[in-house]
Amino acid sequence: MTSFGRIFKVLTRSKFREANLLLLIQLIAIAVSLVWILITGALSTTSLLQAVSSWAGVTYVVGFYLIARRSEQAYTQDTFRLIPVEETWLYLGNLLSSFVMFFYIMGVEVLLHLAGIGIGWQALRKDLGIHPVDMGPNTPWDIIKIVMLVALLVLIVIVLMWTTITFVHLVVSATSNFLPSASKRLVNFVLYIVVIFLVVRVAAFLIVLFSRVTSSLPTSGGIMDLWWPIGGMVLVIVIESVASVFLLKKWVETVPN
Amino acid sequence: MTAGLTLQGVQYRHGMKMILHDVDLTITPGKIIGLLGENGAGKTTLMRLITGSAKGKGTIAINDATVVGDRKQHVSFTEQLRGFARETRVEQVVNFYHDVYGDFDSQRYQDMATFLQIDGSLKLSSLSKGMKEKLIIALTLSRRTDLYLLDEPFSGIDSMSRKRIINSILQWKPDDAIMVISDHYVSEVAAILDEIVVVKDQTIFTHEATDAIREKYDVGIEAYYESLYEKGNDYD
């Protein structure tokens, strides 16, 4: 059997290549933006930060799409499904590689932002009037806990997005094997409606959650309420993962040659 | 322990339509099998069921391995490399095979690549159909495994190369391995086949040794195969 390490390696490699291409395109876009700013005579020490911030959103969205596309191919292409490995390891290796690649993109974005902040630090201090943060009654440890909890929440939300995309894809793929064309279209239509409804509901829930986190930042007591939604999302991730592996084992076929 | 390939009561439906039913087949180690049938008869589906790429009912065993995950270790299939981006280079595909298949023999691949004149630096997008088929054949046969499934491996390959590849298959196949070749060029592969399996009417219509066919009916394999589709044939 092929080891988990090797599965992870090959699944990451193709995503890594695409992620690097995307980041290269972003760097070119930033360079072009800076040249344009120079031509218009508005170049300043904060221009790099502005250019990086402008393109970061596009990079995240495109990066998420590219990784999701590559990730889902692993479930329906013989190139990956013929590898002698249990479906559970294929699923976990794929999920982990998607996650690592998205964090790689996030890491590069953070570095680009830090470079932009570093170059424009004096101007930023002056413009924003940066001074020591008033932490109120909280100790630095409280603040660290809050930051870590919010980071964990973001991490869980990203994993939930991957597992949900995969689950929906596998349900559509599995139903298409045994339903006639007309029924397939109906099932897909119903599924898309359910997914859109769920995405809107979850997004609304997360917006409320983040606004609550933001408003409770000065006091760390209220933020501990986050553990419940985090637990709920972890439960959904586990259920979706178990269901996806089951679908892979029983019903999901590859695209024929 | 039952060596070889065994299918018992295999059935497959797709979109409520029956594709294969009551498929019972036993192939002993070392044999080269011609899997024949019209377009859409279910030859590729049968191969996909064996690899686990298609999900059907019944029991499929390769050297006693019945679970799909275990079975994959014993089978090498000519998949069309669709999981790779078009700009992937041939050498990167080879590295992929080396990484994921413990039985991949790099030296054997190099020998075959030299024989088939495959350039490792080329991108997949720049390969002609024939060259891509040669690459797929080289990758599939470079694994040292028990069962090779070649699904129409020579389509797109020029007739000269086709003959050279067919003549070389015997030297590339491990002695105790089974090789199943599905192809339309019956006359060209007939010389190396030990047995033929014909898929017709959604099941295994016939499974016979090629020597027995020649002896019993005094005809070539191609003539025998074509006669199965003619009304009132004498070989039922």
CSV table of C-alpha atoms in Angstrom, one decimal:
chain,number,residue,atom,x,y,z
A,1,MET,CA,0.0,0.0,0.0
A,2,THR,CA,1.1,3.5,-0.7
A,3,SER,CA,2.0,5.4,2.5
A,4,PHE,CA,0.0,8.5,3.7
A,5,GLY,CA,3.2,10.6,3.3
A,6,ARG,CA,3.5,9.7,-0.4
A,7,ILE,CA,-0.2,10.4,-1.0
A,8,PHE,CA,0.1,13.7,0.7
A,9,LYS,CA,3.3,14.5,-1.3
A,10,VAL,CA,1.8,13.9,-4.7
A,11,LEU,CA,-1.5,15.5,-3.9
A,12,THR,CA,0.3,18.6,-2.6
A,13,ARG,CA,2.7,18.8,-5.6
A,14,SER,CA,0.1,19.7,-8.2
A,15,LYS,CA,-1.6,22.2,-5.9
A,16,PHE,CA,1.8,23.7,-5.0
A,17,ARG,CA,2.6,24.3,-8.7
A,18,GLU,CA,-0.7,26.1,-9.3
A,19,ALA,CA,-0.4,28.1,-6.1
A,20,ASN,CA,3.1,29.3,-7.1
A,21,LEU,CA,1.8,30.2,-10.6
A,22,LEU,CA,-1.0,32.2,-9.0
A,23,LEU,CA,1.4,34.0,-6.6
A,24,LEU,CA,3.7,34.8,-9.5
A,25,ILE,CA,0.8,36.4,-11.4
A,26,GLN,CA,-0.1,38.3,-8.2
A,27,LEU,CA,3.5,39.6,-7.9
A,28,ILE,CA,3.4,40.7,-11.6
A,29,ALA,CA,0.1,42.4,-11.0
A,30,ILE,CA,1.6,44.2,-8.0
A,31,ALA,CA,4.6,45.3,-10.0
A,32,VAL,CA,2.4,46.6,-12.8
A,33,SER,CA,0.3,48.5,-10.2
A,34,LEU,CA,3.4,50.1,-8.7
A,35,VAL,CA,4.6,51.1,-12.2
A,36,TRP,CA,1.3,52.7,-12.9
A,37,ILE,CA,1.3,54.5,-9.6
A,38,LEU,CA,4.9,55.7,-10.4
A,39,ILE,CA,3.7,57.0,-13.8
A,40,THR,CA,0.8,58.9,-12.3
A,41,GLY,CA,3.3,60.4,-9.8
A,42,ALA,CA,1.5,59.1,-6.7
A,43,LEU,CA,4.2,56.7,-5.5
A,44,SER,CA,4.8,56.7,-1.7
A,45,THR,CA,6.3,54.4,0.9
A,46,THR,CA,2.8,52.9,1.5
A,47,SER,CA,2.2,52.2,-2.2
A,48,LEU,CA,3.4,48.6,-1.9
A,49,LEU,CA,1.1,47.8,1.0
A,50,GLN,CA,-1.8,49.3,-0.9
A,51,ALA,CA,-1.0,47.3,-4.0
A,52,VAL,CA,-0.6,44.1,-2.0
A,53,SER,CA,-3.9,44.6,-0.1
A,54,SER,CA,-5.7,45.3,-3.4
A,55,TRP,CA,-4.6,42.1,-5.0
A,56,ALA,CA,-4.7,39.8,-1.9
A,57,GLY,CA,-8.5,39.3,-2.0
A,58,VAL,CA,-8.4,38.2,-5.7
A,59,THR,CA,-5.5,35.8,-4.9
A,60,TYR,CA,-7.5,34.2,-2.0
A,61,VAL,CA,-10.6,33.7,-4.1
A,62,VAL,CA,-8.8,32.4,-7.1
A,63,GLY,CA,-6.5,30.3,-4.9
A,64,PHE,CA,-9.4,28.8,-3.1
A,65,TYR,CA,-11.1,27.9,-6.4
A,66,LEU,CA,-7.9,26.4,-7.9
A,67,ILE,CA,-7.2,24.3,-4.8
A,68,ALA,CA,-10.8,23.1,-4.6
A,69,ARG,CA,-10.8,22.1,-8.3
A,70,ARG,CA,-7.6,20.1,-7.9
A,71,SER,CA,-8.8,18.6,-4.7
A,72,GLU,CA,-12.1,17.4,-6.2
A,73,GLN,CA,-10.3,15.9,-9.2
A,74,ALA,CA,-8.5,13.5,-6.9
A,75,TYR,CA,-11.9,11.8,-6.2
A,76,THR,CA,-13.0,11.3,-9.8
A,77,GLN,CA,-9.8,10.8,-11.8
A,78,ASP,CA,-8.3,7.4,-12.2
A,79,THR,CA,-4.8,9.0,-11.9
A,80,PHE,CA,-5.4,9.3,-8.1
A,81,ARG,CA,-8.2,6.7,-7.4
A,82,LEU,CA,-6.0,3.8,-8.8
A,83,ILE,CA,-3.3,4.5,-6.2
A,84,PRO,CA,-3.3,1.5,-3.8
A,85,VAL,CA,-4.4,3.3,-0.7
A,86,GLU,CA,-7.5,3.1,1.5
A,87,GLU,CA,-10.1,5.7,0.6
A,88,THR,CA,-9.9,7.1,4.1
A,89,TRP,CA,-6.2,8.0,3.6
A,90,LEU,CA,-6.8,9.4,0.2
A,91,TYR,CA,-9.5,11.7,1.7
A,92,LEU,CA,-7.5,12.8,4.6
A,93,GLY,CA,-4.3,13.3,2.5
A,94,ASN,CA,-6.3,15.4,0.1
A,95,LEU,CA,-7.9,17.5,2.8
A,96,LEU,CA,-4.7,18.1,4.5
A,97,SER,CA,-2.8,19.0,1.3
A,98,SER,CA,-5.6,21.5,0.4
A,99,PHE,CA,-5.4,23.0,3.9
A,100,VAL,CA,-1.6,23.3,3.9
A,101,MET,CA,-1.7,24.9,0.4
A,102,PHE,CA,-4.2,27.5,1.4
A,103,PHE,CA,-2.2,28.3,4.5
A,104,TYR,CA,0.9,28.5,2.2
A,105,ILE,CA,-0.9,31.2,0.2
A,106,MET,CA,-2.0,32.9,3.4
A,107,GLY,CA,1.6,32.8,4.7
A,108,VAL,CA,2.9,34.5,1.5
A,109,GLU,CA,0.2,37.1,1.7
A,110,VAL,CA,1.2,37.8,5.3
A,111,LEU,CA,4.9,38.2,4.3
A,112,LEU,CA,3.9,40.5,1.5
A,113,HIS,CA,1.8,42.6,3.9
A,114,LEU,CA,4.6,42.7,6.4
A,115,ALA,CA,7.0,43.9,3.7
A,116,GLY,CA,4.6,46.6,2.8
A,117,ILE,CA,4.1,47.6,6.4
A,118,GLY,CA,7.9,47.5,7.0
A,119,ILE,CA,8.5,49.9,4.0
A,120,GLY,CA,5.7,52.2,4.9
A,121,TRP,CA,6.0,52.0,8.7
A,122,GLN,CA,6.9,55.6,9.4
A,123,ALA,CA,4.1,56.9,7.2
A,124,LEU,CA,1.6,54.5,8.7
A,125,ARG,CA,2.5,55.6,12.2
A,126,LYS,CA,2.0,59.2,11.2
A,127,ASP,CA,-1.2,58.6,9.2
A,128,LEU,CA,-2.9,56.3,11.7
A,129,GLY,CA,-1.5,57.8,14.9
A,130,ILE,CA,-0.4,54.4,16.1
A,131,HIS,CA,0.2,54.2,19.9
A,132,PRO,CA,0.2,51.5,22.5
A,133,VAL,CA,-3.1,49.6,22.6
A,134,ASP,CA,-5.3,50.0,25.6
A,135,MET,CA,-6.0,46.4,26.7
A,136,GLY,CA,-8.4,47.4,29.5
A,137,PRO,CA,-8.6,44.9,32.3
A,138,ASN,CA,-7.0,42.1,30.2
A,139,THR,CA,-3.6,40.7,30.7
A,140,PRO,CA,-1.4,40.1,27.6
A,141,TRP,CA,-2.1,36.3,28.2
A,142,ASP,CA,-5.9,37.1,27.8
A,143,ILE,CA,-5.3,38.8,24.5
A,144,ILE,CA,-3.1,35.9,23.3
A,145,LYS,CA,-5.9,33.4,24.2
A,146,ILE,CA,-8.4,35.5,22.3
A,147,VAL,CA,-6.2,35.7,19.2
A,148,MET,CA,-5.5,32.0,19.3
A,149,LEU,CA,-9.2,31.2,19.7
A,150,VAL,CA,-10.1,33.4,16.7
A,151,ALA,CA,-7.3,31.8,14.7
A,152,LEU,CA,-8.7,28.4,15.6
A,153,LEU,CA,-12.2,29.5,14.5
A,154,VAL,CA,-10.9,30.7,11.1
A,155,LEU,CA,-9.0,27.4,10.7
A,156,ILE,CA,-12.1,25.4,11.5
A,157,VAL,CA,-14.2,27.4,9.1
A,158,ILE,CA,-11.7,26.8,6.3
A,159,VAL,CA,-11.8,23.0,6.9
A,160,LEU,CA,-15.6,23.1,7.1
A,161,MET,CA,-15.6,24.8,3.6
A,162,TRP,CA,-13.4,22.0,2.1
A,163,THR,CA,-15.4,19.2,3.7
A,164,THR,CA,-18.7,20.7,2.6
A,165,ILE,CA,-17.5,21.2,-1.0
A,166,THR,CA,-16.3,17.6,-1.2
A,167,PHE,CA,-19.4,16.2,0.4
A,168,VAL,CA,-21.7,18.0,-2.1
A,169,HIS,CA,-19.5,17.0,-5.0
A,170,LEU,CA,-19.5,13.3,-4.0
A,171,VAL,CA,-23.2,13.2,-3.4
A,172,VAL,CA,-23.8,14.6,-6.9
A,173,SER,CA,-21.2,12.2,-8.3
A,174,ALA,CA,-22.8,9.2,-6.5
A,175,THR,CA,-26.4,10.0,-7.5
A,176,SER,CA,-25.4,10.4,-11.1
A,177,ASN,CA,-24.3,6.8,-11.3
A,178,PHE,CA,-27.7,5.3,-10.6
A,179,LEU,CA,-30.3,7.9,-11.5
A,180,PRO,CA,-31.6,8.5,-15.0
A,181,SER,CA,-30.7,11.9,-16.6
A,182,ALA,CA,-34.0,13.6,-15.7
A,183,SER,CA,-33.8,12.5,-12.1
A,184,LYS,CA,-30.1,13.5,-12.0
A,185,ARG,CA,-31.0,17.1,-13.0
A,186,LEU,CA,-33.8,17.2,-10.4
A,187,VAL,CA,-31.5,15.9,-7.6
A,188,ASN,CA,-28.8,18.3,-8.6
A,189,PHE,CA,-31.2,21.2,-8.6
A,190,VAL,CA,-32.6,20.3,-5.2
A,191,LEU,CA,-29.1,19.9,-3.9
A,192,TYR,CA,-27.9,23.3,-5.2
A,193,ILE,CA,-30.9,25.0,-3.5
A,194,VAL,CA,-30.1,23.2,-0.2
A,195,VAL,CA,-26.5,24.1,-0.5
A,196,ILE,CA,-27.2,27.8,-1.3
A,197,PHE,CA,-29.6,27.9,1.7
A,198,LEU,CA,-27.0,26.3,4.0
A,199,VAL,CA,-24.2,28.6,2.8
A,200,VAL,CA,-26.3,31.7,3.4
A,201,ARG,CA,-27.3,30.5,6.9
A,202,VAL,CA,-23.8,29.5,7.9
A,203,ALA,CA,-22.4,32.8,6.5
A,204,ALA,CA,-25.0,34.8,8.5
A,205,PHE,CA,-24.2,32.8,11.6
A,206,LEU,CA,-20.5,33.5,11.2
A,207,ILE,CA,-21.0,37.2,10.6
A,208,VAL,CA,-23.0,37.4,13.9
A,209,LEU,CA,-20.3,35.3,15.6
A,210,PHE,CA,-17.5,37.5,14.4
A,211,SER,CA,-19.3,40.7,15.3
A,212,ARG,CA,-19.8,39.2,18.8
A,213,VAL,CA,-16.1,38.4,19.0
A,214,THR,CA,-15.2,41.9,17.9
A,215,SER,CA,-17.5,43.6,20.5
A,216,SER,CA,-16.3,41.3,23.3
A,217,LEU,CA,-12.6,41.9,22.6
A,218,PRO,CA,-12.1,44.2,25.6
A,219,THR,CA,-13.3,41.5,28.0
A,220,SER,CA,-12.3,37.9,27.4
A,221,GLY,CA,-15.2,36.4,29.4
A,222,GLY,CA,-17.8,36.5,26.6
A,223,ILE,CA,-15.4,35.2,24.0
A,224,MET,CA,-15.4,31.8,25.7
A,225,ASP,CA,-18.9,31.3,24.2
A,226,LEU,CA,-17.0,30.6,21.0
A,227,TRP,CA,-16.3,27.0,22.1
A,228,TRP,CA,-19.9,25.9,21.4
A,229,PRO,CA,-20.0,27.0,17.7
A,230,ILE,CA,-16.4,25.6,17.3
A,231,GLY,CA,-17.6,22.3,18.7
A,232,GLY,CA,-20.6,22.3,16.4
A,233,MET,CA,-18.5,22.9,13.3
A,234,VAL,CA,-16.0,20.2,14.3
A,235,LEU,CA,-19.0,17.8,14.6
A,236,VAL,CA,-20.2,18.8,11.1
A,237,ILE,CA,-16.7,18.3,9.7
A,238,VAL,CA,-16.5,14.8,11.2
A,239,ILE,CA,-20.0,13.8,10.0
A,240,GLU,CA,-19.3,15.1,6.5
A,241,SER,CA,-15.9,13.4,6.4
A,242,VAL,CA,-17.3,10.0,7.4
A,243,ALA,CA,-20.1,10.4,4.9
A,244,SER,CA,-17.7,11.4,2.1
A,245,VAL,CA,-15.4,8.4,2.8
A,246,PHE,CA,-18.4,6.1,2.8
A,247,LEU,CA,-19.6,7.5,-0.6
A,248,LEU,CA,-16.1,7.1,-2.0
A,249,LYS,CA,-16.0,3.4,-0.9
A,250,LYS,CA,-19.5,2.5,-2.1
A,251,TRP,CA,-20.7,4.7,-4.9
A,252,VAL,CA,-18.4,7.3,-6.3
A,253,GLU,CA,-16.9,6.2,-9.6
A,254,THR,CA,-14.1,7.8,-11.6
A,255,VAL,CA,-14.7,9.5,-14.9
A,256,PRO,CA,-14.3,6.8,-17.6
A,257,ASN,CA,-11.4,7.0,-20.1
B,1,MET,CA,-5.4,-19.6,-2.3
B,2,THR,CA,-6.8,-19.0,-5.7
B,3,ALA,CA,-4.2,-17.4,-8.0
B,4,GLY,CA,-5.2,-15.3,-11.0
B,5,LEU,CA,-8.3,-13.3,-11.7
B,6,THR,CA,-11.8,-14.4,-10.6
B,7,LEU,CA,-15.1,-12.7,-11.1
B,8,GLN,CA,-18.3,-14.2,-9.7
B,9,GLY,CA,-21.8,-12.9,-10.2
B,10,VAL,CA,-20.6,-9.5,-11.2
B,11,GLN,CA,-23.3,-7.1,-12.2
B,12,TYR,CA,-23.3,-3.4,-13.1
B,13,ARG,CA,-26.0,-0.8,-13.7
B,14,HIS,CA,-25.5,2.8,-14.7
B,15,GLY,CA,-28.4,5.3,-14.8
B,16,MET,CA,-31.0,2.4,-14.2
B,17,LYS,CA,-29.6,0.7,-17.3
B,18,MET,CA,-28.1,-2.8,-17.1
B,19,ILE,CA,-24.6,-2.8,-18.6
B,20,LEU,CA,-23.3,-6.1,-17.4
B,21,HIS,CA,-24.9,-9.1,-15.6
B,22,ASP,CA,-24.0,-12.6,-14.4
B,23,VAL,CA,-20.3,-12.1,-15.2
B,24,ASP,CA,-18.4,-15.2,-14.2
B,25,LEU,CA,-14.8,-15.4,-15.3
B,26,THR,CA,-11.6,-17.2,-14.2
B,27,ILE,CA,-8.2,-16.4,-15.7
B,28,THR,CA,-5.2,-18.3,-14.6
B,29,PRO,CA,-1.8,-16.6,-14.1
B,30,GLY,CA,0.6,-16.1,-17.0
B,31,LYS,CA,-2.1,-15.8,-19.7
B,32,ILE,CA,-2.6,-13.0,-22.3
B,33,ILE,CA,-6.2,-12.4,-22.9
B,34,GLY,CA,-8.0,-10.6,-25.7
B,35,LEU,CA,-11.1,-8.8,-24.4
B,36,LEU,CA,-13.3,-8.4,-27.4
B,37,GLY,CA,-16.7,-6.9,-28.1
B,38,GLU,CA,-18.4,-4.2,-30.0
B,39,ASN,CA,-18.2,-0.5,-29.0
B,40,GLY,CA,-20.3,-0.1,-25.8
B,41,ALA,CA,-20.4,-3.8,-25.1
B,42,GLY,CA,-18.9,-3.2,-21.6
B,43,LYS,CA,-15.2,-4.1,-22.1
B,44,THR,CA,-14.0,-0.9,-20.5
B,45,THR,CA,-16.6,-1.2,-17.8
B,46,LEU,CA,-15.4,-4.7,-17.0
B,47,MET,CA,-11.9,-3.4,-16.6
B,48,ARG,CA,-13.1,-0.5,-14.4
B,49,LEU,CA,-15.0,-2.9,-12.2
B,50,ILE,CA,-11.8,-5.0,-11.8
B,51,THR,CA,-9.8,-1.9,-10.8
B,52,GLY,CA,-12.6,-0.6,-8.5
B,53,SER,CA,-13.0,2.6,-10.6
B,54,ALA,CA,-16.7,1.5,-11.3
B,55,LYS,CA,-18.9,0.2,-8.5
B,56,GLY,CA,-20.9,-2.9,-9.2
B,57,LYS,CA,-22.2,-6.0,-7.4
B,58,GLY,CA,-20.5,-9.5,-7.1
B,59,THR,CA,-17.1,-10.7,-6.1
B,60,ILE,CA,-13.9,-9.8,-7.9
B,61,ALA,CA,-10.6,-11.3,-6.7
B,62,ILE,CA,-7.0,-10.8,-7.9
B,63,ASN,CA,-4.8,-13.4,-6.3
B,64,ASP,CA,-7.4,-13.6,-3.5
B,65,ALA,CA,-7.5,-9.9,-2.9
B,66,THR,CA,-11.1,-8.9,-2.9
B,67,VAL,CA,-11.2,-5.6,-1.1
B,68,VAL,CA,-10.7,-2.7,-3.6
B,69,GLY,CA,-7.8,-1.1,-1.7
B,70,ASP,CA,-5.9,-4.4,-1.7
B,71,ARG,CA,-6.9,-5.2,-5.3
B,72,LYS,CA,-5.3,-2.0,-6.6
B,73,GLN,CA,-1.9,-3.3,-5.5
B,74,HIS,CA,-2.2,-6.1,-7.9
B,75,VAL,CA,-3.5,-4.3,-11.0
B,76,SER,CA,-1.9,-1.9,-13.5
B,77,PHE,CA,-4.4,-0.1,-15.8
B,78,THR,CA,-3.9,2.1,-18.8
B,79,GLU,CA,-5.5,5.2,-17.4
B,80,GLN,CA,-5.5,8.3,-19.6
B,81,LEU,CA,-3.5,10.6,-17.2
B,82,ARG,CA,-6.4,13.1,-17.0
B,83,GLY,CA,-5.5,13.9,-13.4
B,84,PHE,CA,-2.4,15.8,-14.6
B,85,ALA,CA,-2.4,19.4,-15.8
B,86,ARG,CA,-1.7,19.8,-19.5
B,87,GLU,CA,1.6,21.6,-18.8
B,88,THR,CA,2.9,18.6,-16.8
B,89,ARG,CA,6.1,17.2,-18.2
B,90,VAL,CA,6.5,13.5,-19.0
B,91,GLU,CA,9.3,13.2,-16.4
B,92,GLN,CA,7.0,14.6,-13.7
B,93,VAL,CA,4.4,12.0,-14.6
B,94,VAL,CA,7.1,9.3,-14.3
B,95,ASN,CA,8.1,10.7,-10.9
B,96,PHE,CA,4.5,10.5,-9.8
B,97,TYR,CA,4.3,6.9,-10.7
B,98,HIS,CA,7.6,6.2,-8.9
B,99,ASP,CA,6.2,7.9,-5.8
B,100,VAL,CA,2.8,6.2,-5.6
B,101,TYR,CA,3.5,2.8,-6.9
B,102,GLY,CA,6.0,0.8,-4.8
B,103,ASP,CA,6.3,-1.8,-7.7
B,104,PHE,CA,7.2,0.8,-10.3
B,105,ASP,CA,10.5,-0.2,-12.0
B,106,SER,CA,12.3,2.9,-13.1
B,107,GLN,CA,14.9,1.0,-15.1
B,108,ARG,CA,12.2,-0.9,-16.9
B,109,TYR,CA,10.5,2.4,-17.7
B,110,GLN,CA,13.7,3.9,-19.1
B,111,ASP,CA,14.2,0.8,-21.3
B,112,MET,CA,10.7,1.1,-22.7
B,113,ALA,CA,10.9,4.9,-23.1
B,114,THR,CA,14.1,4.4,-25.2
B,115,PHE,CA,12.4,1.7,-27.2
B,116,LEU,CA,9.3,3.8,-27.8
B,117,GLN,CA,11.3,7.0,-28.2
B,118,ILE,CA,9.5,8.9,-25.5
B,119,ASP,CA,11.0,12.3,-24.7
B,120,GLY,CA,10.8,12.9,-20.9
B,121,SER,CA,11.1,16.7,-21.3
B,122,LEU,CA,8.0,17.1,-23.3
B,123,LYS,CA,4.8,18.5,-21.9
B,124,LEU,CA,1.6,16.3,-22.0
B,125,SER,CA,-0.1,19.0,-24.1
B,126,SER,CA,2.5,18.7,-26.8
B,127,LEU,CA,2.3,14.9,-27.1
B,128,SER,CA,0.5,13.5,-30.2
B,129,LYS,CA,-2.3,10.9,-29.5
B,130,GLY,CA,0.0,8.1,-30.5
B,131,MET,CA,2.9,9.3,-28.4
B,132,LYS,CA,0.6,9.7,-25.4
B,133,GLU,CA,-0.6,6.1,-25.9
B,134,LYS,CA,3.0,5.0,-26.0
B,135,LEU,CA,3.7,6.8,-22.7
B,136,ILE,CA,0.6,5.2,-21.1
B,137,ILE,CA,1.7,1.7,-22.2
B,138,ALA,CA,5.3,2.3,-20.9
B,139,LEU,CA,3.9,3.5,-17.5
B,140,THR,CA,1.4,0.7,-17.2
B,141,LEU,CA,3.9,-2.0,-18.0
B,142,SER,CA,6.7,-0.6,-15.9
B,143,ARG,CA,4.9,-1.7,-12.8
B,144,ARG,CA,5.8,-5.2,-11.6
B,145,THR,CA,2.4,-6.5,-10.8
B,146,ASP,CA,0.0,-9.5,-11.2
B,147,LEU,CA,-2.6,-8.1,-13.7
B,148,TYR,CA,-2.2,-5.7,-16.6
B,149,LEU,CA,-5.3,-4.2,-18.1
B,150,LEU,CA,-4.7,-2.5,-21.4
B,151,ASP,CA,-7.8,-0.7,-22.6
B,152,GLU,CA,-7.5,-0.1,-26.4
B,153,PRO,CA,-3.8,0.6,-25.9
B,154,PHE,CA,-2.9,0.9,-29.6
B,155,SER,CA,-5.5,3.5,-30.8
B,156,GLY,CA,-3.7,6.4,-32.3
B,157,ILE,CA,-0.4,4.6,-32.7
B,158,ASP,CA,0.9,4.1,-36.2
B,159,SER,CA,0.9,0.6,-37.6
B,160,MET,CA,4.7,0.2,-37.6
B,161,SER,CA,5.0,1.1,-34.0
B,162,ARG,CA,1.9,-0.9,-33.1
B,163,LYS,CA,3.5,-4.1,-34.6
B,164,ARG,CA,6.8,-3.4,-32.7
B,165,ILE,CA,5.0,-2.9,-29.4
B,166,ILE,CA,2.8,-6.0,-29.8
B,167,ASN,CA,5.9,-8.1,-30.7
B,168,SER,CA,7.6,-6.7,-27.5
B,169,ILE,CA,4.8,-7.3,-25.1
B,170,LEU,CA,5.9,-10.9,-24.4
B,171,GLN,CA,9.3,-9.7,-23.2
B,172,TRP,CA,7.8,-7.0,-21.0
B,173,LYS,CA,5.2,-9.1,-19.3
B,174,PRO,CA,6.3,-11.0,-16.2
B,175,ASP,CA,5.9,-14.7,-16.8
B,176,ASP,CA,3.2,-15.3,-14.1
B,177,ALA,CA,1.3,-12.1,-14.7
B,178,ILE,CA,-2.0,-11.9,-16.5
B,179,MET,CA,-2.4,-9.4,-19.3
B,180,VAL,CA,-5.9,-8.4,-20.6
B,181,ILE,CA,-5.9,-6.4,-23.9
B,182,SER,CA,-9.1,-4.9,-25.2
B,183,ASP,CA,-8.6,-3.9,-28.8
B,184,HIS,CA,-10.3,-3.4,-32.2
B,185,TYR,CA,-7.2,-4.6,-34.0
B,186,VAL,CA,-7.9,-8.3,-33.5
B,187,SER,CA,-5.8,-9.6,-36.3
B,188,GLU,CA,-2.6,-7.8,-35.0
B,189,VAL,CA,-2.9,-9.0,-31.4
B,190,ALA,CA,-4.2,-12.4,-32.2
B,191,ALA,CA,-0.7,-13.9,-32.5
B,192,ILE,CA,0.1,-13.2,-28.9
B,193,LEU,CA,-3.2,-14.1,-27.3
B,194,ASP,CA,-3.6,-17.2,-25.2
B,195,GLU,CA,-7.4,-16.9,-24.8
B,196,ILE,CA,-10.2,-14.6,-25.9
B,197,VAL,CA,-13.1,-13.3,-23.8
B,198,VAL,CA,-16.0,-11.9,-25.8
B,199,VAL,CA,-18.4,-9.5,-24.1
B,200,LYS,CA,-21.8,-9.6,-25.8
B,201,ASP,CA,-25.4,-9.3,-24.7
B,202,GLN,CA,-24.3,-7.6,-21.5
B,203,THR,CA,-22.3,-10.6,-20.2
B,204,ILE,CA,-19.4,-12.9,-21.0
B,205,PHE,CA,-20.6,-14.5,-24.2
B,206,THR,CA,-17.6,-16.8,-24.7
B,207,HIS,CA,-14.2,-17.5,-23.1
B,208,GLU,CA,-12.0,-19.8,-25.1
B,209,ALA,CA,-8.3,-20.6,-25.7
B,210,THR,CA,-7.1,-19.3,-29.0
B,211,ASP,CA,-5.4,-22.6,-29.9
B,212,ALA,CA,-8.6,-24.5,-29.2
B,213,ILE,CA,-10.5,-22.1,-31.5
B,214,ARG,CA,-8.0,-22.6,-34.4
B,215,GLU,CA,-8.0,-26.4,-33.8
B,216,LYS,CA,-11.8,-26.8,-33.3
B,217,TYR,CA,-13.1,-24.4,-36.0
B,218,ASP,CA,-10.1,-24.3,-38.3
B,219,VAL,CA,-10.4,-20.5,-38.6
B,220,GLY,CA,-8.4,-17.5,-37.4
B,221,ILE,CA,-9.3,-15.6,-34.2
B,222,GLU,CA,-10.6,-12.6,-36.2
B,223,ALA,CA,-12.8,-14.7,-38.4
B,224,TYR,CA,-14.1,-16.5,-35.4
B,225,TYR,CA,-14.8,-13.3,-33.5
B,226,GLU,CA,-16.6,-11.7,-36.5
B,227,SER,CA,-18.7,-14.8,-37.0
B,228,LEU,CA,-20.1,-14.3,-33.5
B,229,TYR,CA,-21.9,-11.3,-34.8
B,230,GLU,CA,-23.2,-12.9,-37.9
B,231,LYS,CA,-26.6,-14.6,-38.0
B,232,GLY,CA,-26.6,-18.4,-37.8
B,233,ASN,CA,-22.9,-18.7,-37.0
B,234,ASP,CA,-21.7,-22.2,-36.5
B,235,TYR,CA,-19.6,-21.6,-33.4
B,236,ASP,CA,-22.3,-21.1,-30.6
